[in-house]
């Protein structure tokens, strides 16, 4: 008989790697001389169990208590009693028992067992690396690179080695104390056992700090005009190195060209401020340029542009015209058909720095009015149409309630004017 030590807890159980054969002497059964041993085989390979009895007239093999096994295209029992399994399958894994039977004995024969284990190697990928990740890793020049390759669950235990640009590295943890350009390249972790060999790779880029060759200079443009702020730098190619801009220490959300140039297609007054070019390289602290000021000269414009109005006859109304520019503009109203030399409005109308004030709107107030704004930048104007309207008003309302008789006509008066 064969004995094996098994340990178990809540996490699972494990068998000892060796077994103990117990041979009980006696003339009533065959004696074991060579007991079968646990065997590790590769899928598709050959597995062999040896079993030799003394004084055995018949030797039988059983698989998981099923048998006796017989010779076929995959399973063969040799004349010396050894069991051969060809083209091993996963379903062949398990316990095999060898039984030696003495012909004239009526005693229960002794049985010896051994286990067939199919070798396998788990999956290997980016998660096998610590820290995890594949494709590309960026390390600043002079910094340490340390990557561990953790082998997956496997039988037998897998071996790990690294293939590096500077040669093989026979360890599961790859360490480069101070990276240099000679260390850049492909790194491959090779995990293998008798079942298979698998790889996981990454490319190492050794990054160098960027330098700003020529930073931005102050720029002055008119509102609505394009502006360019340049930042000439050297460094790693994109996307490892990229440029962002800050305006008054806040990010500028505008596309930046690969050469670092910031292009503002149509500047606004809100674009004024101090601009700083920031060059970022992966794994390296950012590099900042000296600040440069962008001046945007505000153009003369209406804010907002006046629009047509309908004024209620007899009401008190205001019509606004507002403008702004680099200098505070002077704003005046003119009515079409009025002598340009005598632009005074009637007594009930006043032009108060761009605001037309109507005190009791009159019928003759209708017409085309032009707002003119001037300053040192020039002159702008906007013409609107003012119409004088009378809102409809009821002068006679129908009687409520109104009595009516079935079959007779009914008259309800409703009169409005306007």
mmCIF file of C-alpha atoms in Angstrom:
data_model
loop_
_atom_site.group_PDB
_atom_site.id
_atom_site.type_symbol
_atom_site.label_atom_id
_atom_site.label_comp_id
_atom_site.label_asym_id
_atom_site.label_seq_id
_atom_site.Cartn_x
_atom_site.Cartn_y
_atom_site.Cartn_z
ATOM 1 C CA UNK A 1 0.000 0.000 0.000
ATOM 2 C CA UNK A 2 1.062 3.621 -0.520
ATOM 3 C CA UNK A 3 0.496 6.522 1.822
ATOM 4 C CA UNK A 4 0.562 10.256 1.166
ATOM 5 C CA UNK A 5 0.438 13.195 3.567
ATOM 6 C CA UNK A 6 -2.355 15.714 2.901
ATOM 7 C CA UNK A 7 -2.701 19.131 4.536
ATOM 8 C CA UNK A 8 -5.889 21.190 4.254
ATOM 9 C CA UNK A 9 -7.540 24.325 5.604
ATOM 10 C CA UNK A 10 -10.188 26.814 4.473
ATOM 11 C CA UNK A 11 -7.992 27.923 1.565
ATOM 12 C CA UNK A 12 -7.706 24.410 0.097
ATOM 13 C CA UNK A 13 -5.622 21.277 0.371
ATOM 14 C CA UNK A 14 -2.233 20.074 -0.828
ATOM 15 C CA UNK A 15 -0.645 16.620 -1.080
ATOM 16 C CA UNK A 16 2.944 15.850 -0.210
ATOM 17 C CA UNK A 17 5.278 15.574 -3.169
ATOM 18 C CA UNK A 18 6.412 12.080 -2.087
ATOM 19 C CA UNK A 19 4.537 8.933 -1.122
ATOM 20 C CA UNK A 20 5.438 6.139 1.299
ATOM 21 C CA UNK A 21 5.028 2.526 0.129
ATOM 22 C CA UNK A 22 3.964 0.027 2.796
ATOM 23 C CA UNK A 23 4.862 -3.537 1.851
ATOM 24 C CA UNK A 24 3.212 -6.178 4.070
ATOM 25 C CA UNK A 25 5.147 -9.479 3.990
ATOM 26 C CA UNK A 26 3.243 -12.749 3.541
ATOM 27 C CA UNK A 27 3.000 -15.846 1.337
ATOM 28 C CA UNK A 28 -0.650 -15.205 0.563
ATOM 29 C CA UNK A 29 -0.043 -12.285 -1.832
ATOM 30 C CA UNK A 30 2.504 -10.962 -4.305
ATOM 31 C CA UNK A 31 5.287 -8.788 -2.965
ATOM 32 C CA UNK A 32 5.938 -5.295 -4.356
ATOM 33 C CA UNK A 33 9.498 -4.813 -5.622
ATOM 34 C CA UNK A 34 9.190 -1.588 -7.641
ATOM 35 C CA UNK A 35 6.231 0.668 -6.714
ATOM 36 C CA UNK A 36 4.797 3.163 -9.255
ATOM 37 C CA UNK A 37 5.776 6.777 -8.727
ATOM 38 C CA UNK A 38 3.895 9.979 -9.399
ATOM 39 C CA UNK A 39 4.572 11.094 -12.950
ATOM 40 C CA UNK A 40 4.547 14.537 -14.587
ATOM 41 C CA UNK A 41 3.856 14.532 -18.309
ATOM 42 C CA UNK A 42 3.402 17.080 -21.050
ATOM 43 C CA UNK A 43 0.145 17.212 -22.958
ATOM 44 C CA UNK A 44 0.667 15.191 -26.120
ATOM 45 C CA UNK A 45 3.706 13.450 -24.670
ATOM 46 C CA UNK A 46 4.317 10.013 -23.103
ATOM 47 C CA UNK A 47 3.736 8.992 -19.478
ATOM 48 C CA UNK A 48 5.208 5.830 -17.921
ATOM 49 C CA UNK A 49 4.464 4.050 -14.654
ATOM 50 C CA UNK A 50 6.717 1.156 -13.536
ATOM 51 C CA UNK A 51 5.314 -1.600 -11.331
ATOM 52 C CA UNK A 52 7.137 -4.888 -10.497
ATOM 53 C CA UNK A 53 5.786 -7.595 -8.202
ATOM 54 C CA UNK A 54 7.434 -10.795 -6.956
ATOM 55 C CA UNK A 55 5.347 -13.964 -7.270
ATOM 56 C CA UNK A 56 2.549 -12.191 -9.176
ATOM 57 C CA UNK A 57 0.736 -14.370 -11.731
ATOM 58 C CA UNK A 58 -1.401 -11.478 -13.008
ATOM 59 C CA UNK A 59 -0.686 -7.736 -13.002
ATOM 60 C CA UNK A 60 -3.545 -5.292 -13.587
ATOM 61 C CA UNK A 61 -3.762 -1.509 -13.949
ATOM 62 C CA UNK A 62 -6.733 0.658 -12.939
ATOM 63 C CA UNK A 63 -7.494 4.328 -13.642
ATOM 64 C CA UNK A 64 -9.677 6.067 -11.041
ATOM 65 C CA UNK A 65 -10.926 2.637 -9.905
ATOM 66 C CA UNK A 66 -11.921 1.796 -13.500
ATOM 67 C CA UNK A 67 -10.330 -1.167 -15.164
ATOM 68 C CA UNK A 68 -8.482 -3.312 -15.593
ATOM 69 C CA UNK A 69 -6.940 -1.278 -18.414
ATOM 70 C CA UNK A 70 -6.294 -3.023 -21.708
ATOM 71 C CA UNK A 71 -3.877 -2.358 -24.539
ATOM 72 C CA UNK A 72 -5.145 0.022 -27.231
ATOM 73 C CA UNK A 73 -3.763 2.637 -29.605
ATOM 74 C CA UNK A 74 -2.803 4.948 -26.719
ATOM 75 C CA UNK A 75 -2.385 2.700 -23.686
ATOM 76 C CA UNK A 76 0.094 -0.130 -23.546
ATOM 77 C CA UNK A 77 1.116 -2.545 -20.775
ATOM 78 C CA UNK A 78 4.662 -3.865 -21.232
ATOM 79 C CA UNK A 79 5.668 -7.474 -20.449
ATOM 80 C CA UNK A 80 7.462 -6.261 -17.289
ATOM 81 C CA UNK A 81 4.219 -4.647 -16.076
ATOM 82 C CA UNK A 82 5.036 -1.025 -16.870
ATOM 83 C CA UNK A 83 2.141 1.179 -18.082
ATOM 84 C CA UNK A 84 2.704 3.501 -21.080
ATOM 85 C CA UNK A 85 0.292 6.262 -22.049
ATOM 86 C CA UNK A 86 0.881 7.807 -25.470
ATOM 87 C CA UNK A 87 -0.372 11.240 -26.634
ATOM 88 C CA UNK A 88 -1.326 12.250 -23.115
ATOM 89 C CA UNK A 89 -4.612 14.144 -22.781
ATOM 90 C CA UNK A 90 -5.915 16.350 -20.028
ATOM 91 C CA UNK A 91 -8.520 13.704 -19.239
ATOM 92 C CA UNK A 92 -5.715 11.249 -18.459
ATOM 93 C CA UNK A 93 -4.794 13.156 -15.301
ATOM 94 C CA UNK A 94 -5.548 11.314 -12.076
ATOM 95 C CA UNK A 95 -4.744 8.258 -9.985
ATOM 96 C CA UNK A 96 -3.464 4.987 -11.477
ATOM 97 C CA UNK A 97 -3.415 1.757 -9.426
ATOM 98 C CA UNK A 98 -1.178 -1.272 -9.946
ATOM 99 C CA UNK A 99 -2.439 -4.611 -8.560
ATOM 100 C CA UNK A 100 -0.368 -7.803 -8.438
ATOM 101 C CA UNK A 101 -2.481 -11.006 -8.094
ATOM 102 C CA UNK A 102 -1.156 -14.397 -6.904
ATOM 103 C CA UNK A 103 -3.112 -17.117 -8.646
ATOM 104 C CA UNK A 104 -3.614 -19.628 -5.790
ATOM 105 C CA UNK A 105 -4.212 -16.965 -3.105
ATOM 106 C CA UNK A 106 -7.681 -15.980 -1.899
ATOM 107 C CA UNK A 107 -6.383 -12.938 0.017
ATOM 108 C CA UNK A 108 -7.172 -9.414 -1.137
ATOM 109 C CA UNK A 109 -4.134 -8.352 -3.238
ATOM 110 C CA UNK A 110 -2.063 -5.350 -2.333
ATOM 111 C CA UNK A 111 -2.675 -2.213 -4.460
ATOM 112 C CA UNK A 112 -0.200 0.582 -5.122
ATOM 113 C CA UNK A 113 -1.256 3.965 -6.611
ATOM 114 C CA UNK A 114 0.500 6.884 -8.283
ATOM 115 C CA UNK A 115 -0.765 10.113 -9.761
ATOM 116 C CA UNK A 116 -0.380 11.399 -13.298
ATOM 117 C CA UNK A 117 -0.161 15.211 -13.402
ATOM 118 C CA UNK A 118 -0.381 17.079 -16.707
ATOM 119 C CA UNK A 119 2.102 19.933 -16.933
ATOM 120 C CA UNK A 120 0.646 23.338 -17.730
ATOM 121 C CA UNK A 121 1.653 26.983 -17.830
ATOM 122 C CA UNK A 122 -0.821 29.772 -17.050
ATOM 123 C CA UNK A 123 -1.330 32.888 -19.158
ATOM 124 C CA UNK A 124 1.341 35.572 -19.275
ATOM 125 C CA UNK A 125 0.488 39.225 -20.022
ATOM 126 C CA UNK A 126 0.767 42.800 -18.843
ATOM 127 C CA UNK A 127 -0.612 41.837 -15.433
ATOM 128 C CA UNK A 128 2.333 39.469 -15.004
ATOM 129 C CA UNK A 129 4.598 42.508 -14.644
ATOM 130 C CA UNK A 130 4.877 44.565 -11.487
ATOM 131 C CA UNK A 131 4.193 47.402 -11.936
ATOM 132 C CA UNK A 132 1.750 46.128 -14.599
ATOM 133 C CA UNK A 133 1.686 47.280 -18.205
ATOM 134 C CA UNK A 134 3.071 46.496 -21.629
ATOM 135 C CA UNK A 135 3.989 48.424 -24.791
ATOM 136 C CA UNK A 136 6.113 51.279 -23.471
ATOM 137 C CA UNK A 137 7.720 52.444 -20.249
ATOM 138 C CA UNK A 138 9.413 55.809 -19.873
ATOM 139 C CA UNK A 139 12.150 56.388 -17.305
ATOM 140 C CA UNK A 140 14.100 59.595 -16.828
ATOM 141 C CA UNK A 141 17.782 59.262 -17.625
ATOM 142 C CA UNK A 142 19.726 58.379 -14.476
ATOM 143 C CA UNK A 143 16.686 56.998 -12.652
ATOM 144 C CA UNK A 144 16.236 53.371 -11.614
ATOM 145 C CA UNK A 145 14.192 50.878 -13.592
ATOM 146 C CA UNK A 146 12.772 47.957 -11.621
ATOM 147 C CA UNK A 147 10.232 45.537 -13.045
ATOM 148 C CA UNK A 148 9.300 42.155 -11.580
ATOM 149 C CA UNK A 149 7.976 39.345 -13.754
ATOM 150 C CA UNK A 150 5.633 37.205 -11.679
ATOM 151 C CA UNK A 151 5.200 33.693 -13.112
ATOM 152 C CA UNK A 152 1.642 32.403 -13.393
ATOM 153 C CA UNK A 153 0.359 29.317 -11.602
ATOM 154 C CA UNK A 154 2.006 26.381 -13.301
ATOM 155 C CA UNK A 155 3.097 22.762 -12.904
ATOM 156 C CA UNK A 156 5.988 22.309 -12.672
ATOM 157 C CA UNK A 157 6.986 25.713 -11.324
ATOM 158 C CA UNK A 158 7.991 27.959 -14.192
ATOM 159 C CA UNK A 159 11.389 29.582 -14.532
ATOM 160 C CA UNK A 160 11.751 33.270 -15.372
ATOM 161 C CA UNK A 161 14.485 35.104 -17.227
ATOM 162 C CA UNK A 162 14.796 38.455 -18.986
ATOM 163 C CA UNK A 163 16.151 39.281 -22.427
ATOM 164 C CA UNK A 164 17.479 42.861 -22.429
ATOM 165 C CA UNK A 165 19.371 45.113 -24.867
ATOM 166 C CA UNK A 166 22.508 44.564 -22.771
ATOM 167 C CA UNK A 167 22.137 40.775 -22.566
ATOM 168 C CA UNK A 168 20.189 38.054 -20.691
ATOM 169 C CA UNK A 169 19.172 38.605 -17.075
ATOM 170 C CA UNK A 170 18.565 35.307 -15.185
ATOM 171 C CA UNK A 171 16.165 36.613 -12.550
ATOM 172 C CA UNK A 172 12.476 37.338 -12.146
ATOM 173 C CA UNK A 173 13.209 40.940 -11.069
ATOM 174 C CA UNK A 174 14.855 43.247 -13.568
ATOM 175 C CA UNK A 175 16.816 46.129 -12.052
ATOM 176 C CA UNK A 176 18.761 48.865 -13.844
ATOM 177 C CA UNK A 177 20.141 51.176 -11.113
ATOM 178 C CA UNK A 178 20.804 54.240 -13.301
ATOM 179 C CA UNK A 179 19.341 54.139 -16.787
ATOM 180 C CA UNK A 180 21.253 55.499 -19.747
ATOM 181 C CA UNK A 181 20.602 55.648 -23.474
ATOM 182 C CA UNK A 182 22.340 52.277 -23.866
ATOM 183 C CA UNK A 183 19.523 50.727 -21.810
ATOM 184 C CA UNK A 184 16.774 51.848 -24.170
ATOM 185 C CA UNK A 185 15.119 49.113 -26.220
ATOM 186 C CA UNK A 186 13.002 45.995 -25.917
ATOM 187 C CA UNK A 187 12.758 43.992 -22.683
ATOM 188 C CA UNK A 188 11.205 40.530 -22.790
ATOM 189 C CA UNK A 189 10.283 38.349 -19.838
ATOM 190 C CA UNK A 190 10.506 34.657 -20.784
ATOM 191 C CA UNK A 191 8.423 32.275 -18.659
ATOM 192 C CA UNK A 192 8.840 28.560 -19.325
ATOM 193 C CA UNK A 193 8.405 25.042 -18.036
ATOM 194 C CA UNK A 194 8.039 21.653 -19.694
ATOM 195 C CA UNK A 195 4.493 22.547 -20.824
ATOM 196 C CA UNK A 196 5.250 25.711 -22.769
ATOM 197 C CA UNK A 197 7.239 28.934 -23.111
ATOM 198 C CA UNK A 198 5.498 32.313 -23.040
ATOM 199 C CA UNK A 199 6.671 35.914 -23.355
ATOM 200 C CA UNK A 200 5.645 39.403 -22.303
ATOM 201 C CA UNK A 201 7.537 42.453 -23.543
ATOM 202 C CA UNK A 202 7.768 46.214 -23.234
ATOM 203 C CA UNK A 203 9.887 48.923 -24.821
ATOM 204 C CA UNK A 204 11.952 51.133 -22.557
ATOM 205 C CA UNK A 205 12.412 54.782 -23.476
ATOM 206 C CA UNK A 206 15.068 56.662 -21.541
ATOM 207 C CA UNK A 207 13.848 60.256 -21.434
ATOM 208 C CA UNK A 208 16.092 63.315 -21.358
ATOM 209 C CA UNK A 209 14.972 66.702 -19.961
ATOM 210 C CA UNK A 210 13.627 69.238 -22.497
ATOM 211 C CA UNK A 211 15.187 72.674 -22.999
ATOM 212 C CA UNK A 212 13.521 75.927 -24.000
ATOM 213 C CA UNK A 213 15.732 77.461 -26.671
ATOM 214 C CA UNK A 214 13.701 80.620 -27.194
ATOM 215 C CA UNK A 215 10.680 81.547 -25.127
ATOM 216 C CA UNK A 216 7.745 83.778 -26.062
ATOM 217 C CA UNK A 217 8.020 87.563 -26.399
ATOM 218 C CA UNK A 218 5.388 90.253 -25.848
ATOM 219 C CA UNK A 219 2.790 90.656 -28.604
ATOM 220 C CA UNK A 220 0.349 93.491 -29.307
ATOM 221 C CA UNK A 221 -2.652 92.996 -31.634
ATOM 222 C CA UNK A 222 -6.021 94.528 -32.286
ATOM 223 C CA UNK A 223 -9.186 92.804 -31.133
ATOM 224 C CA UNK A 224 -10.294 90.207 -33.689
ATOM 225 C CA UNK A 225 -6.826 89.917 -35.215
ATOM 226 C CA UNK A 226 -4.780 86.675 -35.013
ATOM 227 C CA UNK A 227 -1.882 86.338 -32.580
ATOM 228 C CA UNK A 228 1.039 83.918 -32.462
ATOM 229 C CA UNK A 229 3.093 83.107 -29.366
ATOM 230 C CA UNK A 230 6.183 81.031 -30.111
ATOM 231 C CA UNK A 231 8.073 78.603 -27.866
ATOM 232 C CA UNK A 232 11.151 77.027 -29.434
ATOM 233 C CA UNK A 233 12.345 73.945 -27.536
ATOM 234 C CA UNK A 234 14.312 70.721 -27.849
ATOM 235 C CA UNK A 235 13.410 67.376 -26.310
ATOM 236 C CA UNK A 236 11.974 63.924 -26.866
ATOM 237 C CA UNK A 237 9.661 63.468 -29.870
ATOM 238 C CA UNK A 238 5.884 63.684 -29.368
ATOM 239 C CA UNK A 239 3.866 62.349 -27.681
ATOM 240 C CA UNK A 240 6.579 61.944 -25.020
ATOM 241 C CA UNK A 241 7.124 65.688 -25.060
ATOM 242 C CA UNK A 242 4.291 68.169 -25.442
ATOM 243 C CA UNK A 243 3.687 71.873 -24.873
ATOM 244 C CA UNK A 244 0.873 73.561 -22.981
ATOM 245 C CA UNK A 245 0.349 77.255 -22.317
ATOM 246 C CA UNK A 246 -0.738 79.128 -19.212
ATOM 247 C CA UNK A 247 -2.467 82.511 -19.230
ATOM 248 C CA UNK A 248 -2.235 84.235 -15.869
ATOM 249 C CA UNK A 249 -1.326 80.799 -14.381
ATOM 250 C CA UNK A 250 -4.454 79.127 -15.818
ATOM 251 C CA UNK A 251 -4.424 76.538 -18.663
ATOM 252 C CA UNK A 252 -5.190 77.786 -22.167
ATOM 253 C CA UNK A 253 -7.606 75.386 -23.856
ATOM 254 C CA UNK A 254 -6.418 75.998 -27.405
ATOM 255 C CA UNK A 255 -4.662 73.598 -29.767
ATOM 256 C CA UNK A 256 -0.872 73.923 -29.637
ATOM 257 C CA UNK A 257 1.272 72.938 -32.630
ATOM 258 C CA UNK A 258 3.983 70.285 -32.212
ATOM 259 C CA UNK A 259 6.607 73.034 -32.483
ATOM 260 C CA UNK A 260 5.102 74.741 -29.412
ATOM 261 C CA UNK A 261 3.425 77.666 -31.189
ATOM 262 C CA UNK A 262 0.148 78.958 -29.734
ATOM 263 C CA UNK A 263 -2.124 80.404 -32.440
ATOM 264 C CA UNK A 264 -5.093 82.542 -31.405
ATOM 265 C CA UNK A 265 -7.147 82.885 -34.581
ATOM 266 C CA UNK A 266 -9.290 85.868 -33.543
ATOM 267 C CA UNK A 267 -8.209 87.531 -30.333
ATOM 268 C CA UNK A 268 -10.685 88.754 -27.770
ATOM 269 C CA UNK A 269 -10.175 91.284 -25.007
ATOM 270 C CA UNK A 270 -10.366 88.360 -22.554
ATOM 271 C CA UNK A 271 -7.185 86.925 -24.162
ATOM 272 C CA UNK A 272 -5.079 89.657 -22.573
ATOM 273 C CA UNK A 273 -2.587 88.525 -19.955
ATOM 274 C CA UNK A 274 0.776 86.937 -19.168
ATOM 275 C CA UNK A 275 1.517 83.772 -21.138
ATOM 276 C CA UNK A 276 3.936 81.046 -20.072
ATOM 277 C CA UNK A 277 5.051 78.115 -22.221
ATOM 278 C CA UNK A 278 5.275 74.784 -20.332
ATOM 279 C CA UNK A 279 7.224 71.890 -21.881
ATOM 280 C CA UNK A 280 6.223 68.495 -20.453
ATOM 281 C CA UNK A 281 8.162 65.259 -20.935
ATOM 282 C CA UNK A 282 6.888 61.991 -19.496
ATOM 283 C CA UNK A 283 8.575 61.089 -16.170
ATOM 284 C CA UNK A 284 10.439 64.443 -16.052
ATOM 285 C CA UNK A 285 9.408 67.658 -14.201
ATOM 286 C CA UNK A 286 7.984 70.351 -16.516
ATOM 287 C CA UNK A 287 10.109 73.225 -17.812
ATOM 288 C CA UNK A 288 8.652 76.771 -17.739
ATOM 289 C CA UNK A 289 9.482 79.730 -19.961
ATOM 290 C CA UNK A 290 9.657 83.323 -18.775
ATOM 291 C CA UNK A 291 6.268 85.074 -19.011
ATOM 292 C CA UNK A 292 5.353 87.195 -22.049
ATOM 293 C CA UNK A 293 2.483 89.682 -22.192
ATOM 294 C CA UNK A 294 -0.213 89.673 -24.865
ATOM 295 C CA UNK A 295 -1.814 93.103 -25.377
ATOM 296 C CA UNK A 296 -5.196 93.157 -27.139
ATOM 297 C CA UNK A 297 -6.400 96.609 -28.186
ATOM 298 C CA UNK A 298 -10.156 96.677 -27.889
ATOM 299 C CA UNK A 299 -11.892 97.799 -31.090
ATOM 300 C CA UNK A 300 -14.716 100.328 -31.195
ATOM 301 C CA UNK A 301 -17.995 98.381 -31.174
ATOM 302 C CA UNK A 302 -21.580 98.460 -30.030
ATOM 303 C CA UNK A 303 -22.377 96.460 -26.922
ATOM 304 C CA UNK A 304 -24.949 95.439 -27.843
ATOM 305 C CA UNK A 305 -25.961 96.758 -31.234
ATOM 306 C CA UNK A 306 -29.290 98.695 -31.048
ATOM 307 C CA UNK A 307 -32.366 97.069 -32.624
ATOM 308 C CA UNK A 308 -35.726 98.255 -33.989
ATOM 309 C CA UNK A 309 -38.302 99.344 -31.402
ATOM 310 C CA UNK A 310 -42.075 99.722 -31.143
ATOM 311 C CA UNK A 311 -43.120 102.499 -28.737
ATOM 312 C CA UNK A 312 -46.585 102.838 -27.245
ATOM 313 C CA UNK A 313 -48.250 106.158 -28.049
ATOM 314 C CA UNK A 314 -48.269 108.395 -24.967
ATOM 315 C CA UNK A 315 -45.884 106.171 -22.986
ATOM 316 C CA UNK A 316 -42.562 107.040 -21.373
ATOM 317 C CA UNK A 317 -39.779 104.990 -23.020
ATOM 318 C CA UNK A 318 -35.993 104.711 -23.319
ATOM 319 C CA UNK A 319 -34.013 103.506 -26.340
ATOM 320 C CA UNK A 320 -30.444 102.522 -25.520
ATOM 321 C CA UNK A 321 -27.267 102.651 -27.570
ATOM 322 C CA UNK A 322 -24.077 101.473 -25.879
ATOM 323 C CA UNK A 323 -20.551 101.247 -27.305
ATOM 324 C CA UNK A 324 -17.038 100.561 -26.017
ATOM 325 C CA UNK A 325 -13.495 100.739 -27.316
ATOM 326 C CA UNK A 326 -9.897 101.408 -26.375
ATOM 327 C CA UNK A 327 -11.034 104.918 -25.366
ATOM 328 C CA UNK A 328 -14.496 105.711 -23.966
ATOM 329 C CA UNK A 329 -16.558 106.712 -27.031
ATOM 330 C CA UNK A 330 -18.934 109.663 -27.411
ATOM 331 C CA UNK A 331 -22.397 108.408 -28.383
ATOM 332 C CA UNK A 332 -25.058 110.499 -30.177
ATOM 333 C CA UNK A 333 -28.414 109.852 -31.828
ATOM 334 C CA UNK A 334 -29.619 111.401 -35.124
ATOM 335 C CA UNK A 335 -33.046 111.175 -36.718
ATOM 336 C CA UNK A 336 -33.294 110.729 -40.461
ATOM 337 C CA UNK A 337 -34.639 113.822 -42.171
ATOM 338 C CA UNK A 338 -33.248 116.166 -39.550
ATOM 339 C CA UNK A 339 -30.852 118.921 -40.596
ATOM 340 C CA UNK A 340 -27.376 117.744 -39.589
ATOM 341 C CA UNK A 341 -26.606 121.286 -38.417
ATOM 342 C CA UNK A 342 -29.692 121.366 -36.217
ATOM 343 C CA UNK A 343 -29.876 117.934 -34.607
ATOM 344 C CA UNK A 344 -31.889 119.089 -31.610
ATOM 345 C CA UNK A 345 -34.786 116.791 -30.715
ATOM 346 C CA UNK A 346 -38.271 118.032 -29.694
ATOM 347 C CA UNK A 347 -38.647 119.059 -26.062
ATOM 348 C CA UNK A 348 -40.190 115.694 -25.067
ATOM 349 C CA UNK A 349 -37.166 113.788 -26.466
ATOM 350 C CA UNK A 350 -33.686 113.909 -24.906
ATOM 351 C CA UNK A 351 -30.404 112.280 -25.998
ATOM 352 C CA UNK A 352 -28.467 111.548 -22.837
ATOM 353 C CA UNK A 353 -25.087 110.099 -23.937
ATOM 354 C CA UNK A 354 -26.588 107.387 -26.115
ATOM 355 C CA UNK A 355 -29.921 106.924 -24.370
ATOM 356 C CA UNK A 356 -32.982 108.399 -26.111
ATOM 357 C CA UNK A 357 -35.539 109.385 -23.489
ATOM 358 C CA UNK A 358 -39.148 109.804 -24.756
ATOM 359 C CA UNK A 359 -41.465 111.626 -22.336
ATOM 360 C CA UNK A 360 -44.970 110.950 -23.715
ATOM 361 C CA UNK A 361 -44.298 109.267 -27.097
ATOM 362 C CA UNK A 362 -45.940 111.134 -29.978
ATOM 363 C CA UNK A 363 -46.974 110.046 -33.463
ATOM 364 C CA UNK A 364 -44.265 112.176 -35.115
ATOM 365 C CA UNK A 365 -41.545 110.258 -33.162
ATOM 366 C CA UNK A 366 -41.723 107.370 -35.629
ATOM 367 C CA UNK A 367 -38.896 107.132 -38.178
ATOM 368 C CA UNK A 368 -35.299 105.981 -38.711
ATOM 369 C CA UNK A 369 -32.764 106.811 -36.020
ATOM 370 C CA UNK A 370 -29.004 106.435 -36.294
ATOM 371 C CA UNK A 371 -26.689 105.934 -33.330
ATOM 372 C CA UNK A 372 -23.153 107.258 -33.886
ATOM 373 C CA UNK A 373 -20.207 106.338 -31.618
ATOM 374 C CA UNK A 374 -16.805 108.051 -31.993
ATOM 375 C CA UNK A 375 -13.429 107.926 -30.280
ATOM 376 C CA UNK A 376 -9.761 108.075 -31.285
ATOM 377 C CA UNK A 377 -10.174 104.821 -33.185
ATOM 378 C CA UNK A 378 -12.797 106.182 -35.532
ATOM 379 C CA UNK A 379 -16.558 106.206 -35.990
ATOM 380 C CA UNK A 380 -19.272 103.519 -36.110
ATOM 381 C CA UNK A 381 -23.001 103.855 -36.622
ATOM 382 C CA UNK A 382 -26.146 101.732 -36.455
ATOM 383 C CA UNK A 383 -29.606 102.652 -37.817
ATOM 384 C CA UNK A 384 -32.854 101.374 -36.366
ATOM 385 C CA UNK A 385 -36.553 101.842 -37.092
ATOM 386 C CA UNK A 386 -38.803 103.283 -34.354
ATOM 387 C CA UNK A 387 -42.508 102.752 -34.819
ATOM 388 C CA UNK A 388 -45.266 104.347 -32.755
ATOM 389 C CA UNK A 389 -48.115 101.971 -32.013
ATOM 390 C CA UNK A 390 -51.410 102.037 -30.177
ATOM 391 C CA UNK A 391 -52.305 98.933 -28.284
ATOM 392 C CA UNK A 392 -55.923 97.888 -28.893
ATOM 393 C CA UNK A 393 -58.297 98.812 -26.019
ATOM 394 C CA UNK A 394 -61.871 97.722 -25.401
ATOM 395 C CA UNK A 395 -64.364 100.593 -25.180
ATOM 396 C CA UNK A 396 -67.483 98.405 -25.072
ATOM 397 C CA UNK A 397 -67.526 94.968 -23.506
ATOM 398 C CA UNK A 398 -70.312 92.415 -23.939
ATOM 399 C CA UNK A 399 -72.793 92.223 -21.066
ATOM 400 C CA UNK A 400 -71.909 89.474 -18.666
ATOM 401 C CA UNK A 401 -74.043 87.537 -18.190
ATOM 402 C CA UNK A 402 -76.188 87.893 -21.319
ATOM 403 C CA UNK A 403 -79.676 86.388 -21.271
ATOM 404 C CA UNK A 404 -80.885 84.557 -24.404
ATOM 405 C CA UNK A 405 -84.087 82.707 -25.341
ATOM 406 C CA UNK A 406 -84.055 79.451 -27.245
ATOM 407 C CA UNK A 407 -84.998 79.990 -30.881
ATOM 408 C CA UNK A 408 -84.453 83.778 -30.768
ATOM 409 C CA UNK A 409 -81.423 85.808 -32.016
ATOM 410 C CA UNK A 410 -78.995 87.275 -29.495
ATOM 411 C CA UNK A 411 -76.783 90.378 -29.887
ATOM 412 C CA UNK A 412 -73.534 90.892 -27.921
ATOM 413 C CA UNK A 413 -71.654 94.187 -28.343
ATOM 414 C CA UNK A 414 -67.812 94.317 -28.277
ATOM 415 C CA UNK A 415 -66.002 97.467 -29.515
ATOM 416 C CA UNK A 416 -62.240 98.146 -29.437
ATOM 417 C CA UNK A 417 -60.063 100.952 -30.740
ATOM 418 C CA UNK A 418 -56.364 101.275 -31.395
#
